Structures are given as C-alpha cells and as structure tokens.
Coordinates of C-alpha atoms and ligand atoms in Angstrom, one line a residue:
X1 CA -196.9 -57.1 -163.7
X2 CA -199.1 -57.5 -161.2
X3 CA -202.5 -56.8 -162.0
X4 CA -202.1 -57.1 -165.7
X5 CA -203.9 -54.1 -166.6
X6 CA -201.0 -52.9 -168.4
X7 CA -199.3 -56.0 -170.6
X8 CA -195.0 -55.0 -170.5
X9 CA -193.0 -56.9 -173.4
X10 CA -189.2 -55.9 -173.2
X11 CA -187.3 -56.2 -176.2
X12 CA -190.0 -56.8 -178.6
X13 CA -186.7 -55.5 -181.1
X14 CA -183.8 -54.5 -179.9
X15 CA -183.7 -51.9 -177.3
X16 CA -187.4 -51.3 -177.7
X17 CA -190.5 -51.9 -175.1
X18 CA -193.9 -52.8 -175.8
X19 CA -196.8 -52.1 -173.5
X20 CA -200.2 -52.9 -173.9
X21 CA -203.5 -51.7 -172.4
X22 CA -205.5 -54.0 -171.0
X23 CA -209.0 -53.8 -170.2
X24 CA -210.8 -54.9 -173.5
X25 CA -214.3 -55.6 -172.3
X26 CA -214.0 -51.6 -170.8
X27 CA -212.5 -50.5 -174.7
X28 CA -209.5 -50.0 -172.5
X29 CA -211.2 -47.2 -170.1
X30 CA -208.6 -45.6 -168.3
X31 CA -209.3 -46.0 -164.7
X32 CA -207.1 -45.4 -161.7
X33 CA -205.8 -48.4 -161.4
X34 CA -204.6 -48.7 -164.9
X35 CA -203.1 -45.2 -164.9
X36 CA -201.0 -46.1 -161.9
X37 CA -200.0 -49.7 -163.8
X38 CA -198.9 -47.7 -166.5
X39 CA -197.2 -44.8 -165.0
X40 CA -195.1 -47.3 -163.1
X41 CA -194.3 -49.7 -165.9
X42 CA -193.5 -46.5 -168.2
X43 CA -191.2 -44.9 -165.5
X44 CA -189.5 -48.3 -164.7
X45 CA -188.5 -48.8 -168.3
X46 CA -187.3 -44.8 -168.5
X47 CA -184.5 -45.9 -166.4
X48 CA -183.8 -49.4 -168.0
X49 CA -180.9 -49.1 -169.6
X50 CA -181.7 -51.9 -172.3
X51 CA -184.9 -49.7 -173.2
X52 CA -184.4 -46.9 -175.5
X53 CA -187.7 -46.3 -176.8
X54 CA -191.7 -47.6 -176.0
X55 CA -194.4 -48.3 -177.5
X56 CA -197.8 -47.8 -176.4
X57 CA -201.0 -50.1 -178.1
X58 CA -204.3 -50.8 -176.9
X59 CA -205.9 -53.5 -179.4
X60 CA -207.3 -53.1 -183.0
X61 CA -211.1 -51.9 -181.3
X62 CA -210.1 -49.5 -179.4
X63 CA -206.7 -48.1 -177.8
X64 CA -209.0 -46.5 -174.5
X65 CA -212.4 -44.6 -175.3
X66 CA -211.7 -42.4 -172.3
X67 CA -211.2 -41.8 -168.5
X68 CA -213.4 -44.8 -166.5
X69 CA -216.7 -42.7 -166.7
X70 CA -218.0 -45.4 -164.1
X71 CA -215.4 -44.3 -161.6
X72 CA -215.9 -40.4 -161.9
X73 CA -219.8 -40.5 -162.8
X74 CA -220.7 -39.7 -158.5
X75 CA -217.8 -37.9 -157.8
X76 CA -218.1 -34.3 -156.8
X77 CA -215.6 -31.6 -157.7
X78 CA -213.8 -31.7 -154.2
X79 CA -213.7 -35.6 -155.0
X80 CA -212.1 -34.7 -158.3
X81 CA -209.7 -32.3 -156.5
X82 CA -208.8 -34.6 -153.6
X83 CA -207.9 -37.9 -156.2
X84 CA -205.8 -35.3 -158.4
X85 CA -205.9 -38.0 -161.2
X86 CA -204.2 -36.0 -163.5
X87 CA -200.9 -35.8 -161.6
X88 CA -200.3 -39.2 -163.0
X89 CA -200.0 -38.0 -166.6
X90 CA -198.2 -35.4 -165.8
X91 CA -195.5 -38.2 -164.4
X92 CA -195.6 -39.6 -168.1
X93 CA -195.6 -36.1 -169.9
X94 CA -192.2 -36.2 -168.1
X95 CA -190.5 -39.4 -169.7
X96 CA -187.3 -38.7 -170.9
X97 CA -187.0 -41.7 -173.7
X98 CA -189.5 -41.2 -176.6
X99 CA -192.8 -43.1 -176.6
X100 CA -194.7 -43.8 -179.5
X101 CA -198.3 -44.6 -179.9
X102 CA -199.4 -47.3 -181.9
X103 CA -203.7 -46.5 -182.2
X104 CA -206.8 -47.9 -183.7
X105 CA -210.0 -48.4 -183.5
X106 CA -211.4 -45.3 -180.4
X107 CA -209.1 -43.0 -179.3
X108 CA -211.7 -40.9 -177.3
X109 CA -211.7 -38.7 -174.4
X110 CA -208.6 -39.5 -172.4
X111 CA -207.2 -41.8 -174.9
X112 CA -207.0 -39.3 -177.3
X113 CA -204.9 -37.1 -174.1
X114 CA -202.8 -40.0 -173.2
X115 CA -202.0 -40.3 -176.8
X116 CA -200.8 -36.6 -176.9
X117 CA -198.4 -37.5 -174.4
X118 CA -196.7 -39.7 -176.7
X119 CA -194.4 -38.3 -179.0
X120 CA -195.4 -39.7 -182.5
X121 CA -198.4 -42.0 -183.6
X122 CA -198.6 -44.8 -186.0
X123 CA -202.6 -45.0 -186.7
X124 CA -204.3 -48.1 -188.5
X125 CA -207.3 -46.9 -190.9
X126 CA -210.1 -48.1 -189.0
X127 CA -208.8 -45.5 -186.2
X128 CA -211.5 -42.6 -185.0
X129 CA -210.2 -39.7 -182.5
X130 CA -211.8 -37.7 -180.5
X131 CA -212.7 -35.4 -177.4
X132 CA -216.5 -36.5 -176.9
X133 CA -216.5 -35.1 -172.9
X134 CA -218.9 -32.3 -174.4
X135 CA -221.6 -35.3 -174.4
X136 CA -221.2 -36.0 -170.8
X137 CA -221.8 -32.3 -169.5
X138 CA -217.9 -32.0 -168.7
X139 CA -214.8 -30.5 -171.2
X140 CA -211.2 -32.6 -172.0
X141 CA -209.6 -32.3 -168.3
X142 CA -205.7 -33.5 -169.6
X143 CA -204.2 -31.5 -172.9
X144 CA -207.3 -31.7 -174.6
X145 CA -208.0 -28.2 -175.2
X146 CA -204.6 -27.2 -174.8
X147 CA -202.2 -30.2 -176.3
X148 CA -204.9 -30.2 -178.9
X149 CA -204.9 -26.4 -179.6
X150 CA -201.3 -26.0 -180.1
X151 CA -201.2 -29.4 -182.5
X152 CA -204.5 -28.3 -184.8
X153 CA -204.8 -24.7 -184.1
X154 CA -207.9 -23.4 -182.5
X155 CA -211.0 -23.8 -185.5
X156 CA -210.0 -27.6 -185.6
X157 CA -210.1 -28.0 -181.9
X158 CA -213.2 -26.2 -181.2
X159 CA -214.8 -28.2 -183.6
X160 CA -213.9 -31.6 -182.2
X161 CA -214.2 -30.2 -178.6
X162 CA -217.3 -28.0 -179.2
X163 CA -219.4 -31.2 -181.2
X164 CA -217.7 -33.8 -179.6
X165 CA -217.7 -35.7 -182.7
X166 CA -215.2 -38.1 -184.0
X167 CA -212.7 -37.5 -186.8
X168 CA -211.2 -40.6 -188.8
X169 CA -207.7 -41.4 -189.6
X170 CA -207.4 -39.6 -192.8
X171 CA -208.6 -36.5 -191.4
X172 CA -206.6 -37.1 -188.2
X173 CA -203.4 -37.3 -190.4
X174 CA -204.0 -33.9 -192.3
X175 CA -204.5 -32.4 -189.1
X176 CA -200.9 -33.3 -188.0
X177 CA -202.1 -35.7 -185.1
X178 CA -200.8 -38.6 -186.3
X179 CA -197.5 -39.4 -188.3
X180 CA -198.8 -42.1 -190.9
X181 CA -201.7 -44.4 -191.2
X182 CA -202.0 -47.6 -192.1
X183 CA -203.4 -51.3 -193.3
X184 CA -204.8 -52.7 -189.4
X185 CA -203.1 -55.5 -190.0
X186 CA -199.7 -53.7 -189.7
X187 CA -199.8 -50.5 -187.6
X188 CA -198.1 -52.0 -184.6
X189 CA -195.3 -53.6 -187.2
X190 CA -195.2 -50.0 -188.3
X191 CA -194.4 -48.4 -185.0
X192 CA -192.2 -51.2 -183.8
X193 CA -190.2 -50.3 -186.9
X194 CA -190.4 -46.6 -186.0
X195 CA -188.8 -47.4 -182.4
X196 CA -186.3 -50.0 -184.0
X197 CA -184.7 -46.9 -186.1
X198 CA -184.8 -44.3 -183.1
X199 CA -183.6 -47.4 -180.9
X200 CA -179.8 -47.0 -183.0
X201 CA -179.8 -44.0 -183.0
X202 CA -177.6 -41.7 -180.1
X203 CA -179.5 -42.4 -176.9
X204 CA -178.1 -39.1 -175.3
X205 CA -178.8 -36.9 -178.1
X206 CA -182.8 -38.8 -178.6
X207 CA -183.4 -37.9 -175.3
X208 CA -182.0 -34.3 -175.6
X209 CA -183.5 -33.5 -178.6
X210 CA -187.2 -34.8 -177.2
X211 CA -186.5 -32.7 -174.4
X212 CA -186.2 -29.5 -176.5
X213 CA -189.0 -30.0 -179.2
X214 CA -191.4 -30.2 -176.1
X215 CA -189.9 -26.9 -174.9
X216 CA -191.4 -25.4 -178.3
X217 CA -194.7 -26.3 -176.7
X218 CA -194.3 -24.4 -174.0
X219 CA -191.0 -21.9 -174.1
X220 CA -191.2 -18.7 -176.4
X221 CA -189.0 -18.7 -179.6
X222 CA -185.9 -17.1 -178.3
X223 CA -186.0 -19.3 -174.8
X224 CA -186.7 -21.8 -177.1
X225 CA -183.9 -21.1 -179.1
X226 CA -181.5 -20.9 -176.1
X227 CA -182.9 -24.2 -174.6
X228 CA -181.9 -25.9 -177.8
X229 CA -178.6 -24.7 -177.9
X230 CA -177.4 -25.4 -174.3
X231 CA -178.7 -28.9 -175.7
X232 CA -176.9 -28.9 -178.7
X233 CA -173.5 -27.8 -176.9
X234 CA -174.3 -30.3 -173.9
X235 CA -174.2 -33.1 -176.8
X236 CA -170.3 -32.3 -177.6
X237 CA -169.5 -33.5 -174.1
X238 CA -170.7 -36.7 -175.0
X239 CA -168.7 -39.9 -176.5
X240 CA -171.5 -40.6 -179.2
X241 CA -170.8 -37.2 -180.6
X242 CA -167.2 -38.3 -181.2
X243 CA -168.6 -41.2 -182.1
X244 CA -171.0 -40.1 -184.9
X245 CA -168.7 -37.9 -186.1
X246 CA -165.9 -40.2 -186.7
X247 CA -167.8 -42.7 -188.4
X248 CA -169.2 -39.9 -191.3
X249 CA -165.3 -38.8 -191.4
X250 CA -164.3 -42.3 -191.7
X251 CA -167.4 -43.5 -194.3
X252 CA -168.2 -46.3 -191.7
X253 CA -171.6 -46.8 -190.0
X254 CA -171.8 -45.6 -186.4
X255 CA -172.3 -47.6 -183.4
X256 CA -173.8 -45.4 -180.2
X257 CA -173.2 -46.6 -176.8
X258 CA -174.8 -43.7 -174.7
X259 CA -172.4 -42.7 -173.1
Ligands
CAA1 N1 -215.6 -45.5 -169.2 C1 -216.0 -46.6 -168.7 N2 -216.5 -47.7 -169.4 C2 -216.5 -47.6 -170.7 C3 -216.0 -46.4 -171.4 C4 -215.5 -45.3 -170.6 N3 -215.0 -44.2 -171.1 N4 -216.2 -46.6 -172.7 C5 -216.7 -47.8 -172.9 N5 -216.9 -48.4 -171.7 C6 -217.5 -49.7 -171.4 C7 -219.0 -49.7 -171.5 O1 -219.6 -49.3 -170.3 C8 -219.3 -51.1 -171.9 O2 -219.2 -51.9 -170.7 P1 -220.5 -52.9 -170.3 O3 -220.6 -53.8 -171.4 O4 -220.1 -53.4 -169.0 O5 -221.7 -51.9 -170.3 C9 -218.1 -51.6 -172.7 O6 -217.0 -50.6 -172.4 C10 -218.3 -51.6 -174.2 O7 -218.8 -50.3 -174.5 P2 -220.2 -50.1 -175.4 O8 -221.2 -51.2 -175.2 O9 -220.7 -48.7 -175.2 O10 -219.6 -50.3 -176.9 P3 -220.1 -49.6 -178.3 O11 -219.2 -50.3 -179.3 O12 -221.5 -49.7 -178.4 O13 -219.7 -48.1 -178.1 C11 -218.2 -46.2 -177.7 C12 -218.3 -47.7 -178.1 C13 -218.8 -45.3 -178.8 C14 -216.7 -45.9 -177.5 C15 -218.9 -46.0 -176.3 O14 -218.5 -47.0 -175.4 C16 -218.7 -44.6 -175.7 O15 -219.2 -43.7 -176.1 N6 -217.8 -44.6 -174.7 C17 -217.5 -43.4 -173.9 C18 -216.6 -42.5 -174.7 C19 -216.3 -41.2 -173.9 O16 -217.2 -40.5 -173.6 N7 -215.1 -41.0 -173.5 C20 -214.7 -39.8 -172.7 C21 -214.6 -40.2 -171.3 S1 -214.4 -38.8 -170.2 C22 -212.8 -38.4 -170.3 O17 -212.0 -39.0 -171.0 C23 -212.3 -37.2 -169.5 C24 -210.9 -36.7 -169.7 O18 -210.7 -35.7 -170.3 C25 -209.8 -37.4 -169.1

C-alpha cells in the first residue's frame, strides 16, 4: 500500500484478510488520509475473489481513540459539510463480505463507530470503549448515537454518550457490543479463527445472510421478514445450496465453491 497507514496481509488463513491500522504514535486517530487508505484496501479485497472474510486490528494500546481531533479542531461547520467525511464510512457500512473487529486497548470516539461497522468483535481484556465526543463540546457524528442505540438500547447509550466515560470489556460484552473477550495475548488469534470458520463456509449464502441481519437494523419486521426470504429463495439458485445439501444427504463434509 502506498502510504502504509493501513497495513493489508492477504491470506493470513485461508481465504481470510488482515488489515491493520497504522498510526501508533496518533493511538491510531482516524484522519482523512487513513479513512481513504482503508476504504480502498477494504473495497479492493470485497471483490477479491480469494478474500472471503477481513479482519480489522489496530495494536494491543489502542485500535483508534477517535476521528484526528488535530484535523477537525479549526474547522467550521460548512468545513465539516464541504469534506463530508462521513461518506467514507458509509462506503464500508456497504461491504458485502463480513468484517470482523479484532479490539484492544481505546476504542473511543470514531473507533468505537468504525468498530460498529464491523460485523462481530473479538475484544482482548485490557480493551475500554467509548463515545467521549461529549468532552470535546461535539456528539458521536457516525452510528454513535444511532448504531449504538439499537445495539444497547437507549439508558446504556445515553450514559456512555451523555458522560462520555469509558466502559471496559466485561461490561462491553454484557452490553452485547462485543462477541467474546479475551487473554491480550490471543484476541487477534481469536478472530483469525472466527474468519477461518466463516471463510468455509457458503460464500453466497455469508454474504446474503449479512445483507439481511443488517436489514433488521433498519427494515420493519414484516419488510424484514420479506427481505430475508427473497434471500433465502435467491440461495436455491445457487450450486453451494446443492452442494450443502448433498453432502448432509450423503454424511460427507461439504466443500463450497461460491458459485
Ligand atoms: N486525534 C488526534 N490525535 C490523537 C487522538 C485523536 N483522537 N487521540 C490521541 N491522539 C494523539 C495525541 O495527540 C498524542 O500525540 P502527541 O504525542 O503528538 O501529543 C498521542 O496520540 C498520544 O496520546 P496521549 O498523549 O493523549 O496518550 P494518553 O495515553 O495520555 O491518553 C487517550 C490516551 C485517553 C486516548 C487520549 O489520547 C484521548 O483522550 N484522546 C482523544 C479521545 C477522543 O476524544 N476521541 C474522540 C474523537 S472525536 C470523534 O471521534 C468524532 C466522531 O464521532 C467521528
């Protein structure tokens, strides 16, 4: 990659991608620069065909503490408007293969946003998360109190978006923010083993079946409902299905070929 703000490691196990964020000395502050780095490296390996799932790390201090607050601290709002940062993200929020976080250490501010774009999170203990933007004079500005409301309800957000103070990992887990926590020594071992198993798995029906749980965040039940089923009909156009299928008839392990 070119400017190395986002480190890209194909194949780290088989059909899996590893990308890492790169600014240490910043903890990782997500500037421009980087956003653009990673939007591209994400989107490039969404249509790799030897990619079926990402992983996203920082290091074990800090996965980002937040948007550069060097680069937005003289902006005005028409500034704001004009660099339309945010349309980025949404690029990401539209990856079609499942990404997976893999946090520690400060997940803060944006971090903590870009980590709700991912689609499960492997946390090491010494992880803390949270929306601190109150501190600064400003609110969360990408999923913060939205993507955050609709994962912890409204008492637990307003709490962590009202005080701006951060939550650990335990807490984080019973809140349903991150799937499992773990030893820092392992939590990228952990997720890399999370995107090994999705990795076999039926890439048509993976990407699918993303596509319609992040419909629940948005669709009403019964579109919901309908959503899911076109998807689940779609599916029994594909080989895999045929594929899947046969192999439970036939008590023999499937292999899936996406197609
Ligand atoms: N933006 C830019 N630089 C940052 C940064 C950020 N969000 N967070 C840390 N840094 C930089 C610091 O400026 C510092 O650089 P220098 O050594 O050049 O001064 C370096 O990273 C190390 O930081 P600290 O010396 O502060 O490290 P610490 O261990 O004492 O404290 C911390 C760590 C508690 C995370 C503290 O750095 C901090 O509070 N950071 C800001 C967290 C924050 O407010 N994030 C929200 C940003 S706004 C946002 O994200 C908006 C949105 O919704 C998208």
């Amino acid at each position: 990659m070119k400017n190395h703000l986002v480190l890209v490691e194909n194949q780290v196990r088989p059909g899996v991608a590893l990308l890492r964020l790169n600014r240490p000395k910043e903890l990782n502050a997500l500037n421009l620069e980087l956003m653009a780095e990673l939007r591209d490296a994400l989107q490039a390996l969404d249509q790799d065909p030897t990619v079926r799932v990402m992983v996203l790390t920082g290091n074990d201090k800090a996965f980002a503490a937040g948007a550069d607050i060097h680069q937005m601290s003289d902006k005005s709002a028409i500034d704001m408007l004009r660099i339309d940062q945010f349309s980025t993200w949404e690029q990401i929020r539209r990856l079609k293969k499942p990404l997976i976080a893999a946090v520690s250490g400060f997940v803060l501010g944006g971090g903590h946003e870009l980590v709700m774009h991912c689609d499960m999170v492997i946390a090491s203990e010494s992880t803390r998360i949270g929306q601190p933007e109150i501190m600064l004079g400003i609110m969360p500005g990408a999923g913060g109190t939205q993507r955050l409301t609709r994962q912890i309800g409204k008492i637990a957000a307003m709490e962590m978006v009202l005080t701006g103070k951060p939550i650990g990992a335990g807490r984080a887990y019973e809140l349903g923010l991150v799937n499992k926590v773990v030893p820092v020594e392992i939590y990228l071992e952990e997720a890399l083993k999370l995107a090994a198993e999705i990795a076999e798995k039926a890439p048509l029906a993976v990407r699918l079946a993303k596509e319609a749980v992040l419909k629940a965040q948005d669709f009403g039940l019964s579109e919901g409902l309908e959503f899911e089923r076109k998807n689940f009909y779609l599916l029994f156009a594909t080989q895999d299905q045929k594929e899947g299928m046969d192999a439970f008839v036939n008590k023999r392990p499937p292999s899936f070929q996406g197609q």
